[in-house]
GROMACS .gro file of C-alpha atoms in nm:
model
  212
    1MET     CA    1  13.721   7.276  12.763
    2LEU     CA    2  13.872   6.931  12.716
    3LYS     CA    3  13.636   6.702  12.527
    4PRO     CA    4  13.525   6.370  12.685
    5ILE     CA    5  13.761   6.080  12.628
    6GLN     CA    6  13.585   5.772  12.494
    7ILE     CA    7  13.737   5.438  12.630
    8VAL     CA    8  13.606   5.129  12.463
    9THR     CA    9  13.626   4.846  12.723
   10PRO     CA   10  13.622   4.466  12.689
   11PRO     CA   11  13.452   4.225  12.653
   12LEU     CA   12  13.137   4.381  12.498
   13ALA     CA   13  13.281   4.712  12.369
   14ALA     CA   14  13.098   4.923  12.630
   15ASN     CA   15  13.202   5.283  12.622
   16VAL     CA   16  13.340   5.460  12.932
   17TYR     CA   17  13.375   5.843  12.923
   18LEU     CA   18  13.657   6.025  13.116
   19LEU     CA   19  13.562   6.381  13.198
   20ARG     CA   20  13.876   6.585  13.266
   21SER     CA   21  13.669   6.859  13.429
   22GLU     CA   22  13.764   7.065  13.734
   23ILE     CA   23  13.622   6.777  13.938
   24PRO     CA   24  13.712   6.471  13.728
   25ALA     CA   25  13.466   6.190  13.672
   26LEU     CA   26  13.399   5.876  13.484
   27ILE     CA   27  13.065   5.781  13.313
   28ASP     CA   28  13.043   5.399  13.345
   29VAL     CA   29  13.342   5.179  13.413
   30GLY     CA   30  13.306   4.873  13.180
   31GLY     CA   31  13.393   4.520  13.273
   32ASP     CA   32  13.768   4.508  13.304
   33SER     CA   33  13.905   4.709  13.595
   34ALA     CA   34  14.274   4.666  13.512
   35PHE     CA   35  14.214   4.773  13.153
   36LEU     CA   36  14.033   5.082  13.267
   37VAL     CA   37  14.303   5.189  13.509
   38ASP     CA   38  14.564   5.152  13.237
   39ALA     CA   39  14.349   5.363  12.998
   40VAL     CA   40  14.277   5.638  13.250
   41LYS     CA   41  14.648   5.664  13.340
   42LYS     CA   42  14.728   5.783  12.989
   43TYR     CA   43  14.543   6.107  13.066
   44MET     CA   44  14.546   6.153  13.448
   45ASN     CA   45  14.597   6.000  13.788
   46PRO     CA   46  14.301   5.760  13.854
   47LYS     CA   47  14.304   5.873  14.222
   48ASP     CA   48  14.187   6.212  14.112
   49ILE     CA   49  13.856   6.075  13.986
   50GLU     CA   50  13.592   6.208  14.225
   51TYR     CA   51  13.273   6.052  14.080
   52VAL     CA   52  13.178   5.740  13.888
   53PHE     CA   53  12.835   5.784  13.730
   54LEU     CA   54  12.674   5.457  13.626
   55THR     CA   55  12.417   5.484  13.358
   56HIS     CA   56  12.279   5.146  13.461
   57SER     CA   57  12.391   4.834  13.645
   58HIS     CA   58  12.442   4.579  13.358
   59PHE     CA   59  12.775   4.404  13.401
   60ASP     CA   60  12.936   4.531  13.082
   61HIS     CA   61  12.903   4.882  13.216
   62ALA     CA   62  12.943   4.835  13.586
   63SER     CA   63  13.152   4.533  13.671
   64ALA     CA   64  13.466   4.733  13.738
   65ALA     CA   65  13.293   4.961  13.987
   66GLY     CA   66  13.373   4.751  14.295
   67ASP     CA   67  13.742   4.740  14.220
   68TRP     CA   68  13.759   5.102  14.125
   69LYS     CA   69  13.582   5.213  14.447
   70SER     CA   70  13.811   5.002  14.667
   71TRP     CA   71  14.129   5.112  14.482
   72PHE     CA   72  14.059   5.486  14.445
   73ASP     CA   73  13.765   5.571  14.675
   74SER     CA   74  13.565   5.742  14.402
   75LYS     CA   75  13.194   5.813  14.482
   76ILE     CA   76  12.975   5.561  14.290
   77VAL     CA   77  12.651   5.722  14.168
   78LEU     CA   78  12.361   5.490  14.068
   79HIS     CA   79  11.985   5.527  14.029
   80GLU     CA   80  11.790   5.377  14.321
   81LYS     CA   81  11.592   5.146  14.095
   82GLU     CA   82  11.908   4.981  13.970
   83PHE     CA   83  12.031   4.870  14.310
   84SER     CA   84  11.822   4.550  14.327
   85LEU     CA   85  11.954   4.450  13.977
   86LEU     CA   86  12.318   4.450  14.097
   87LYS     CA   87  12.271   4.110  14.260
   88SER     CA   88  12.184   3.948  13.928
   89GLN     CA   89  12.495   4.082  13.753
   90GLY     CA   90  12.741   3.845  13.915
   91PHE     CA   91  12.604   3.539  13.726
   92ALA     CA   92  12.575   3.734  13.399
   93SER     CA   93  12.934   3.853  13.417
   94TYR     CA   94  13.054   3.504  13.513
   95MET     CA   95  12.918   3.376  13.179
   96PHE     CA   96  13.156   3.617  13.003
   97GLY     CA   97  13.448   3.541  13.229
   98ILE     CA   98  13.425   3.877  13.413
   99LYS     CA   99  13.467   3.926  13.786
  100PHE     CA  100  13.187   4.126  13.939
  101LYS     CA  101  13.295   4.251  14.273
  102PRO     CA  102  12.995   4.359  14.486
  103PHE     CA  103  12.974   4.722  14.578
  104GLU     CA  104  12.749   4.967  14.757
  105PRO     CA  105  12.667   5.290  14.568
  106ASP     CA  106  12.767   5.608  14.759
  107ILE     CA  107  12.497   5.827  14.607
  108MET     CA  108  12.155   5.697  14.509
  109ILE     CA  109  11.976   5.917  14.256
  110LYS     CA  110  11.618   5.954  14.139
  111GLY     CA  111  11.651   6.183  13.839
  112GLY     CA  112  11.658   6.555  13.816
  113GLU     CA  113  11.979   6.598  14.019
  114VAL     CA  114  12.256   6.823  13.887
  115PHE     CA  115  12.611   6.746  13.966
  116ASP     CA  116  12.842   7.047  13.944
  117LEU     CA  117  13.188   6.940  13.822
  118GLY     CA  118  13.309   7.301  13.786
  119ASP     CA  119  13.326   7.349  13.410
  120ILE     CA  120  13.075   7.073  13.351
  121LYS     CA  121  12.734   7.039  13.503
  122LEU     CA  122  12.562   6.697  13.460
  123GLU     CA  123  12.188   6.678  13.481
  124VAL     CA  124  12.053   6.330  13.564
  125ILE     CA  125  11.756   6.223  13.339
  126HIS     CA  126  11.580   5.905  13.443
  127THR     CA  127  11.526   5.699  13.124
  128PRO     CA  128  11.383   5.359  13.214
  129GLY     CA  129  11.325   5.096  12.944
  130HIS     CA  130  11.651   4.922  12.891
  131SER     CA  131  11.651   4.872  13.262
  132PRO     CA  132  11.435   5.029  13.544
  133GLY     CA  133  11.703   5.271  13.662
  134SER     CA  134  11.875   5.360  13.344
  135VAL     CA  135  11.976   5.727  13.330
  136CYS     CA  136  12.120   5.966  13.074
  137LEU     CA  137  12.348   6.255  13.178
  138TYR     CA  138  12.294   6.588  13.000
  139GLU     CA  139  12.528   6.892  12.989
  140ARG     CA  140  12.283   7.164  12.898
  141GLU     CA  141  12.523   7.445  12.808
  142LYS     CA  142  12.743   7.231  12.593
  143LYS     CA  143  12.447   7.031  12.453
  144TRP     CA  144  12.614   6.696  12.535
  145LEU     CA  145  12.413   6.381  12.606
  146PHE     CA  146  12.563   6.068  12.760
  147SER     CA  147  12.297   5.822  12.674
  148GLY     CA  148  12.409   5.491  12.816
  149ASP     CA  149  12.205   5.211  12.653
  150THR     CA  150  11.895   5.420  12.591
  151VAL     CA  151  11.979   5.547  12.244
  152PHE     CA  152  12.262   5.487  12.001
  153PRO     CA  153  12.365   5.650  11.665
  154ASN     CA  154  12.168   5.610  11.342
  155GLY     CA  155  11.835   5.526  11.507
  156SER     CA  156  11.943   5.237  11.721
  157PHE     CA  157  11.816   5.190  12.073
  158GLY     CA  158  11.860   4.973  12.380
  159ARG     CA  159  11.723   4.624  12.402
  160VAL     CA  160  11.429   4.559  12.625
  161ASP     CA  161  11.441   4.177  12.665
  162LEU     CA  162  11.655   4.182  12.974
  163LEU     CA  163  11.541   4.175  13.339
  164GLY     CA  164  11.337   4.489  13.405
  165GLY     CA  165  11.316   4.601  13.039
  166SER     CA  166  11.007   4.765  12.903
  167SER     CA  167  10.916   4.868  12.549
  168TYR     CA  168  10.660   5.115  12.671
  169GLU     CA  169  10.904   5.286  12.912
  170LEU     CA  170  11.184   5.296  12.654
  171ILE     CA  171  10.966   5.476  12.401
  172LYS     CA  172  10.858   5.729  12.668
  173SER     CA  173  11.219   5.781  12.763
  174ILE     CA  174  11.328   5.840  12.405
  175GLU     CA  175  11.039   6.086  12.366
  176LYS     CA  176  11.180   6.271  12.666
  177LEU     CA  177  11.522   6.290  12.505
  178THR     CA  178  11.385   6.432  12.174
  179LYS     CA  179  11.280   6.740  12.375
  180LEU     CA  180  11.646   6.819  12.462
  181ASP     CA  181  11.877   7.033  12.251
  182VAL     CA  182  12.162   6.782  12.183
  183LYS     CA  183  12.458   6.854  11.967
  184ASN     CA  184  12.687   6.572  12.071
  185LEU     CA  185  12.576   6.213  12.160
  186TYR     CA  186  12.802   5.992  12.370
  187PRO     CA  187  12.640   5.651  12.369
  188GLY     CA  188  12.711   5.340  12.586
  189HIS     CA  189  12.817   5.152  12.270
  190GLU     CA  190  12.918   5.247  11.919
  191GLU     CA  191  13.078   5.570  11.801
  192GLU     CA  192  13.014   5.925  11.928
  193VAL     CA  193  12.798   6.161  11.728
  194ILE     CA  194  12.953   6.505  11.703
  195GLY     CA  195  12.708   6.765  11.571
  196ASN     CA  196  12.330   6.727  11.491
  197ALA     CA  197  12.271   6.450  11.737
  198ASN     CA  198  11.905   6.546  11.771
  199GLU     CA  199  11.835   6.389  11.438
  200HIS     CA  200  11.978   6.054  11.555
  201ILE     CA  201  11.761   6.061  11.862
  202LYS     CA  202  11.445   6.138  11.666
  203THR     CA  203  11.532   5.847  11.432
  204SER     CA  204  11.569   5.621  11.733
  205LEU     CA  205  11.217   5.727  11.848
  206ARG     CA  206  11.066   5.657  11.506
  207PHE     CA  207  11.232   5.317  11.482
  208ALA     CA  208  11.135   5.227  11.844
  209LYS     CA  209  10.771   5.300  11.772
  210MET     CA  210  10.792   5.081  11.460
  211PHE     CA  211  10.965   4.777  11.605
  212LEU     CA  212  10.882   4.763  11.977
   0.00000   0.00000   0.00000
């Protein structure tokens, strides 16, 4: 099995993950569509990407989705509680010099869905707190967690001072993640954690309870 490819995208170093599974997919798209296309081309034809899973709608993770959908016709997957936030991302992206092309998600999710990509199966876990419709994607057999901006390595966690953020919800979401068996953590920012990722998530919960 080919491991996920981490692509660090400008301008805020948001991570995109390329899954070279039997049915190829991206997790998040970052803020620079041309940059992402060039990065993906190093590994495969972007036209072969079937799904784009957005962990949330913040512009640094989702701004390139509109271009990507129009260029390659990938199916955009987004939690239903994030849809209303999309309208606010145009102004936020403008402040950073990023074009935010409006788009309509193809698949609206609630949490609990499982997407079968052949050799990878992604379970959707609704993890509100950083935003109302934030999600993590869990590969149960491989013990991979794509955590978006919910948790990061070394006890860090997503901010809650943006529109729709909630300290209470974030703590509850991280508690939910501590109950999973996670070996590898693939966060929305910072470096991957390969091995023993559960300890990082437990530390995030401890720090969140201390500081939120």
